[in-house]
Short mmCIF file of C-alpha atoms in Angstrom, two decimals:
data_model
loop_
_atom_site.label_atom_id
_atom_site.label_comp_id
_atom_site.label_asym_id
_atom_site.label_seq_id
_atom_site.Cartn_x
_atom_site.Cartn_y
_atom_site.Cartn_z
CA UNK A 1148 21.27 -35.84 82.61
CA UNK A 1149 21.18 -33.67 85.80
CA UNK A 1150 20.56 -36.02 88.78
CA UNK A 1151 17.39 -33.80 89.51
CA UNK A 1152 16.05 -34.29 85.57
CA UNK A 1153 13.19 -36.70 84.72
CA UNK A 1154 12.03 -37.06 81.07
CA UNK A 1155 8.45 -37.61 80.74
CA UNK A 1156 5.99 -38.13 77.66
CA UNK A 1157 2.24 -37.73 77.85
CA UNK A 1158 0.37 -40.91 77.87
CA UNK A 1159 -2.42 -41.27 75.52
CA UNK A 1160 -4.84 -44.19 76.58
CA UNK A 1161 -3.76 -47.49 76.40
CA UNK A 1162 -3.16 -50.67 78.84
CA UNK A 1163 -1.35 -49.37 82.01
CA UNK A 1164 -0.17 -53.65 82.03
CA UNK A 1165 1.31 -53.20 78.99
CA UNK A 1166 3.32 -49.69 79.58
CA UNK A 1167 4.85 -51.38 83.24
CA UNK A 1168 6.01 -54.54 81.25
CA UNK A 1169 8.18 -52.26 79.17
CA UNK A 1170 9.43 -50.33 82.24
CA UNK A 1171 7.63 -47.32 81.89
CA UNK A 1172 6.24 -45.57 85.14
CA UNK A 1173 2.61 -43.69 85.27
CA UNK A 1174 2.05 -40.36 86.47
CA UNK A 1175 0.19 -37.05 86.58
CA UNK A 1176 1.49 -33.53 86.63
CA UNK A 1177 -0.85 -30.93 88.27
CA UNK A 1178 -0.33 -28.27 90.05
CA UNK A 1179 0.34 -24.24 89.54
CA UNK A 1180 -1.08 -23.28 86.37
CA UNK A 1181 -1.15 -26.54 84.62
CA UNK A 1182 -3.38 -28.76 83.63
CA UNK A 1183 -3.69 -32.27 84.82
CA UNK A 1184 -1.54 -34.07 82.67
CA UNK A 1185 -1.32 -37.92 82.41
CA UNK A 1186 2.65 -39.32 81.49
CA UNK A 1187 4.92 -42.24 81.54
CA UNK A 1188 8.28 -42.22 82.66
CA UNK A 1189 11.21 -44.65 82.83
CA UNK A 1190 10.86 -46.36 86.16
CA UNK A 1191 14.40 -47.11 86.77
CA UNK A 1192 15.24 -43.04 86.13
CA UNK A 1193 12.57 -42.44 88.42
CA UNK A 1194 14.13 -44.86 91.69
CA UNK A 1195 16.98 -42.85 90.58
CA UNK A 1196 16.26 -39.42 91.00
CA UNK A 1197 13.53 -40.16 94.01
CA UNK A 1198 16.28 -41.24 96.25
CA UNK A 1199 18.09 -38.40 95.68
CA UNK A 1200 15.23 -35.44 95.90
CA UNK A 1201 12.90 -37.47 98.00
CA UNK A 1202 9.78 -35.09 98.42
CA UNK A 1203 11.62 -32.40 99.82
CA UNK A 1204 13.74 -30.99 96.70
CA UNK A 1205 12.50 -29.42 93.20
CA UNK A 1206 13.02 -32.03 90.19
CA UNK A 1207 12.66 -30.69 86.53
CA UNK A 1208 10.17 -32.50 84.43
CA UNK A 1209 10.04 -32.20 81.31
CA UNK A 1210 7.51 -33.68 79.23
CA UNK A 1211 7.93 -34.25 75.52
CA UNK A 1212 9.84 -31.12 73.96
CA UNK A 1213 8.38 -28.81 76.45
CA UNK A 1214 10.33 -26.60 78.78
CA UNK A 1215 11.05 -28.24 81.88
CA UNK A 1216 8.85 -27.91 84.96
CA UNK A 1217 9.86 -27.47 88.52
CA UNK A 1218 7.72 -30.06 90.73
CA UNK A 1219 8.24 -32.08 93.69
CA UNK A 1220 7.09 -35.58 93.79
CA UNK A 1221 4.11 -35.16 96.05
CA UNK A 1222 2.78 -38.91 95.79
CA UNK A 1223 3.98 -42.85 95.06
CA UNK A 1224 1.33 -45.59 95.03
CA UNK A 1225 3.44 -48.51 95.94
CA UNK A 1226 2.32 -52.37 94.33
CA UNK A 1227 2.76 -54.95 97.20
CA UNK A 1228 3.03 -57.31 94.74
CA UNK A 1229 5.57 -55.96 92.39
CA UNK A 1230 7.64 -54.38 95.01
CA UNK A 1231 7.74 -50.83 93.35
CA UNK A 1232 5.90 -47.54 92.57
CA UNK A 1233 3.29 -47.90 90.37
CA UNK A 1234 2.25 -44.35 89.87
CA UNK A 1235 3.50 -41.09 91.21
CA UNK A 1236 1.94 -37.58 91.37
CA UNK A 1237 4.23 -34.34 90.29
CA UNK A 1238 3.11 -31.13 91.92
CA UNK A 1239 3.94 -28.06 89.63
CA UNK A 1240 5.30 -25.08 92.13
CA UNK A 1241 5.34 -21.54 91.40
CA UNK A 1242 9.19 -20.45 92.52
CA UNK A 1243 7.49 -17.15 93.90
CA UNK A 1244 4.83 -18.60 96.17
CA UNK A 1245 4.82 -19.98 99.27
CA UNK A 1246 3.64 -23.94 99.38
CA UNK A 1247 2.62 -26.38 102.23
CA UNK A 1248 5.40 -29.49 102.60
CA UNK A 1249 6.16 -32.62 104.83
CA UNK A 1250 9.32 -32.32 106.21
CA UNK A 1251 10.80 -35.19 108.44
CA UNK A 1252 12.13 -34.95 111.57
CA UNK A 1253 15.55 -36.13 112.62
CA UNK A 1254 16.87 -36.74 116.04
CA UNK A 1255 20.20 -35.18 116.68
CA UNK A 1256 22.63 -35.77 118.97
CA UNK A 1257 22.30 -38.06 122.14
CA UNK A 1258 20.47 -37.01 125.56
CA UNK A 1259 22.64 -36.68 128.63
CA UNK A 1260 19.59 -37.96 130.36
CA UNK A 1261 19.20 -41.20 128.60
CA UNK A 1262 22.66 -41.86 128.25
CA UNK A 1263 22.73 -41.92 132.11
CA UNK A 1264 19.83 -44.18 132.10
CA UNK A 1265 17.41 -41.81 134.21
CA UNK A 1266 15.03 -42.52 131.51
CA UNK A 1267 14.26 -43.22 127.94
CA UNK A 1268 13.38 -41.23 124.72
CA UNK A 1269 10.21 -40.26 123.52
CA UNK A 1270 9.45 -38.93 120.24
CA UNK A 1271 6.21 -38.26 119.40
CA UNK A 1272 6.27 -36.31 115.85
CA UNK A 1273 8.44 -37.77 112.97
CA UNK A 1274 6.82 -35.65 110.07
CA UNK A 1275 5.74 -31.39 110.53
CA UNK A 1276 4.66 -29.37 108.07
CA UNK A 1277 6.15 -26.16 107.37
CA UNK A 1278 5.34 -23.15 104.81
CA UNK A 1279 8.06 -21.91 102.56
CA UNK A 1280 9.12 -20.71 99.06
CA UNK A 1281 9.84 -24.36 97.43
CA UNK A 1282 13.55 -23.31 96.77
CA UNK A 1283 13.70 -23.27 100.91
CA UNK A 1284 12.01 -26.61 102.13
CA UNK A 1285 14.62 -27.84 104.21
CA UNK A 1286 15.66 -31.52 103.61
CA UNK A 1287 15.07 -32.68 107.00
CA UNK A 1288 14.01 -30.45 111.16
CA UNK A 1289 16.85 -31.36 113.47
CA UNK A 1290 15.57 -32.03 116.89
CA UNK A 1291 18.49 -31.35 119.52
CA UNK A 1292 18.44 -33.97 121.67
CA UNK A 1293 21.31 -32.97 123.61
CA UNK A 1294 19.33 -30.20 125.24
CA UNK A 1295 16.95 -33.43 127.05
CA UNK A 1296 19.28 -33.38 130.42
CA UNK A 1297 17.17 -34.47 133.20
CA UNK A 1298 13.98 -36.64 133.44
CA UNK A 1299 10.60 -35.03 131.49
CA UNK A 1300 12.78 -32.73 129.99
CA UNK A 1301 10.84 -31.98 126.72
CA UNK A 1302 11.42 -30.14 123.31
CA UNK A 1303 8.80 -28.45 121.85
CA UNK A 1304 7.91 -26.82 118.38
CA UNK A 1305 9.23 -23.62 119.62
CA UNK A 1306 12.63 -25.34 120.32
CA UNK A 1307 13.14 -25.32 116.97
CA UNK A 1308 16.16 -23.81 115.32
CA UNK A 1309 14.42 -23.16 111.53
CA UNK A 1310 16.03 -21.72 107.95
CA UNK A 1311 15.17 -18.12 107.52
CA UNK A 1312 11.74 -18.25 105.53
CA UNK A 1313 10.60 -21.86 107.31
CA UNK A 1314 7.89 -21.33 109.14
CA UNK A 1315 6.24 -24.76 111.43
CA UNK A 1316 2.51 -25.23 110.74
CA UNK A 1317 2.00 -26.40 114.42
CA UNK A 1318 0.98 -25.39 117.92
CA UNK A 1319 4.36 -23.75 119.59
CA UNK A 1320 3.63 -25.78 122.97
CA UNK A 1321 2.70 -29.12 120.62
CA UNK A 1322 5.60 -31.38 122.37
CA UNK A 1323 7.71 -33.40 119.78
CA UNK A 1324 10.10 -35.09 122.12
CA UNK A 1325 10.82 -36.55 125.82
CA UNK A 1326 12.77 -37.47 128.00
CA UNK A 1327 10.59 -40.29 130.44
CA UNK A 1328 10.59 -43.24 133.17
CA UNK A 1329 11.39 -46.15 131.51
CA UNK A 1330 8.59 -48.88 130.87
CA UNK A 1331 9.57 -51.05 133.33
CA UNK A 1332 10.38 -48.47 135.99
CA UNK A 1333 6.95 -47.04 135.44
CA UNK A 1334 5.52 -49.82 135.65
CA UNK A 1335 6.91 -50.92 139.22
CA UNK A 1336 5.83 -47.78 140.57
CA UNK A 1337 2.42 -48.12 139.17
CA UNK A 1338 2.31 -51.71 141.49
CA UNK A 1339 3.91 -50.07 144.16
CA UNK A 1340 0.99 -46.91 144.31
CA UNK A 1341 -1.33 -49.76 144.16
CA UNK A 1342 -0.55 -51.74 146.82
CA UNK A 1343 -0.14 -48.67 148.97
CA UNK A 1344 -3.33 -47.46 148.22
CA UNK A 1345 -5.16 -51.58 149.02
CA UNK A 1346 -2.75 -51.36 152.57
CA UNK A 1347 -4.31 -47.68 153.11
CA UNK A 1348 -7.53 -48.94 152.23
CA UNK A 1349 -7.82 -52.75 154.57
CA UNK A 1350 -6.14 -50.61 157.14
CA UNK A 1351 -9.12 -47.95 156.93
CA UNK A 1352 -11.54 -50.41 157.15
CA UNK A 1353 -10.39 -52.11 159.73
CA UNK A 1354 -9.96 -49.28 161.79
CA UNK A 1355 -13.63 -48.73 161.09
CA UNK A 1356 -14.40 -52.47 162.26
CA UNK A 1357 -12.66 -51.99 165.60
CA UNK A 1358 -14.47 -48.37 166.13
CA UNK A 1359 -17.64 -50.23 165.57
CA UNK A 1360 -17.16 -53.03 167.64
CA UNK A 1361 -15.54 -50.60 170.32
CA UNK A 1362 -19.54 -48.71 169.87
CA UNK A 1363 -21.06 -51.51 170.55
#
């Protein structure tokens, strides 16, 4: 079996308890021309093949002796108790039209800045979403950190080096990453503005005590 393949059987109603004691997985398929379609699934095929396409790469489905259907895995309910997916939702994609996705995004690289110490990293988007064919979505946005040289340099959404036919569903100026004073540092000169600004302000007022008492 291809390591993108997941066989599939629609579930007719029964106990859900039952189906997960005998290591079957419950889903739906929806999506581009399809009907919502209830299934079961091997779970163990399913950790399998979701490590490897994640939510980013087509999977074909096939369910029963139908043809198989291109979907990406758009949803997993996870059990805190039994420490694995409980259900999962297949989205059926048309390979001609363009679809929304989550794409992550990965830090590349190292920052001349931070590596100096002049400050620390700050990233402050880990997920975009982008419009594309399905066939394009790119498994992960590289973020160049190497181009974060001095202190508040930023990157930005328009710093982006994309796939031809990727296009970023966010604000160009929306800033994903920085380059800032550390914590610490900050914090320091935050108590240091402070006390300048109590000197400045018992040195003002007694100034005004001694022009008072110098009126009277």
């Amino acid at each position: 079996m291809d390591v993108r393949e997941l066989k599939a059987t629609a579930r007719e109603i029964g106990s859900p308890a039952h189906l997960r004691a005998m290591g079957q997985l419950l889903g739906v398929v929806y999506g581009h021309n399809t009907k919502a379609t209830s299934i079961a699934l091997d779970a163990r095929e399913f950790a399998r093949v979701f490590k490897n396409a994640g939510r980013t790469h087509l999977v074909d489905l096939v369910v029963g002796e139908a043809r198989a259907l291109k979907v990406l895995i758009r949803e997993v309910q996870i059990s805190p108790r039994r420490h694995g997916p409980v259900h999962v939702d297949f989205y059926r994609v048309s390979l001609k039209e363009k679809l929304h996705a989550d794409v992550p995004v990965v830090g590349v690289g190292e920052s001349p800045a931070v590596k100096v110490g002049l400050g620390e990293l700050h990233v402050f988007s880990h997920v975009l979403k982008v419009e594309c064919l399905p066939a394009d979505i790119p498994e992960q946005i590289d973020l160049d950190l190497t181009r974060l040289e001095t202190l508040d340099d930023t990157l930005k959404v328009s710093d982006l080096v994309l796939p031809a036919g990727v296009t970023v569903l966010a604000d160009l100026d929306e800033v994903l990453a920085k380059v800032a004073v550390h914590k610490e540092r900050a914090a320091d000169i935050e108590d240091a503005a402070s006390e300048a600004a109590a000197a400045t302000a018992a040195s003002e007022a007694s100034a005004e005590g001694e022009s008072t008492e110098d009126a009277g």
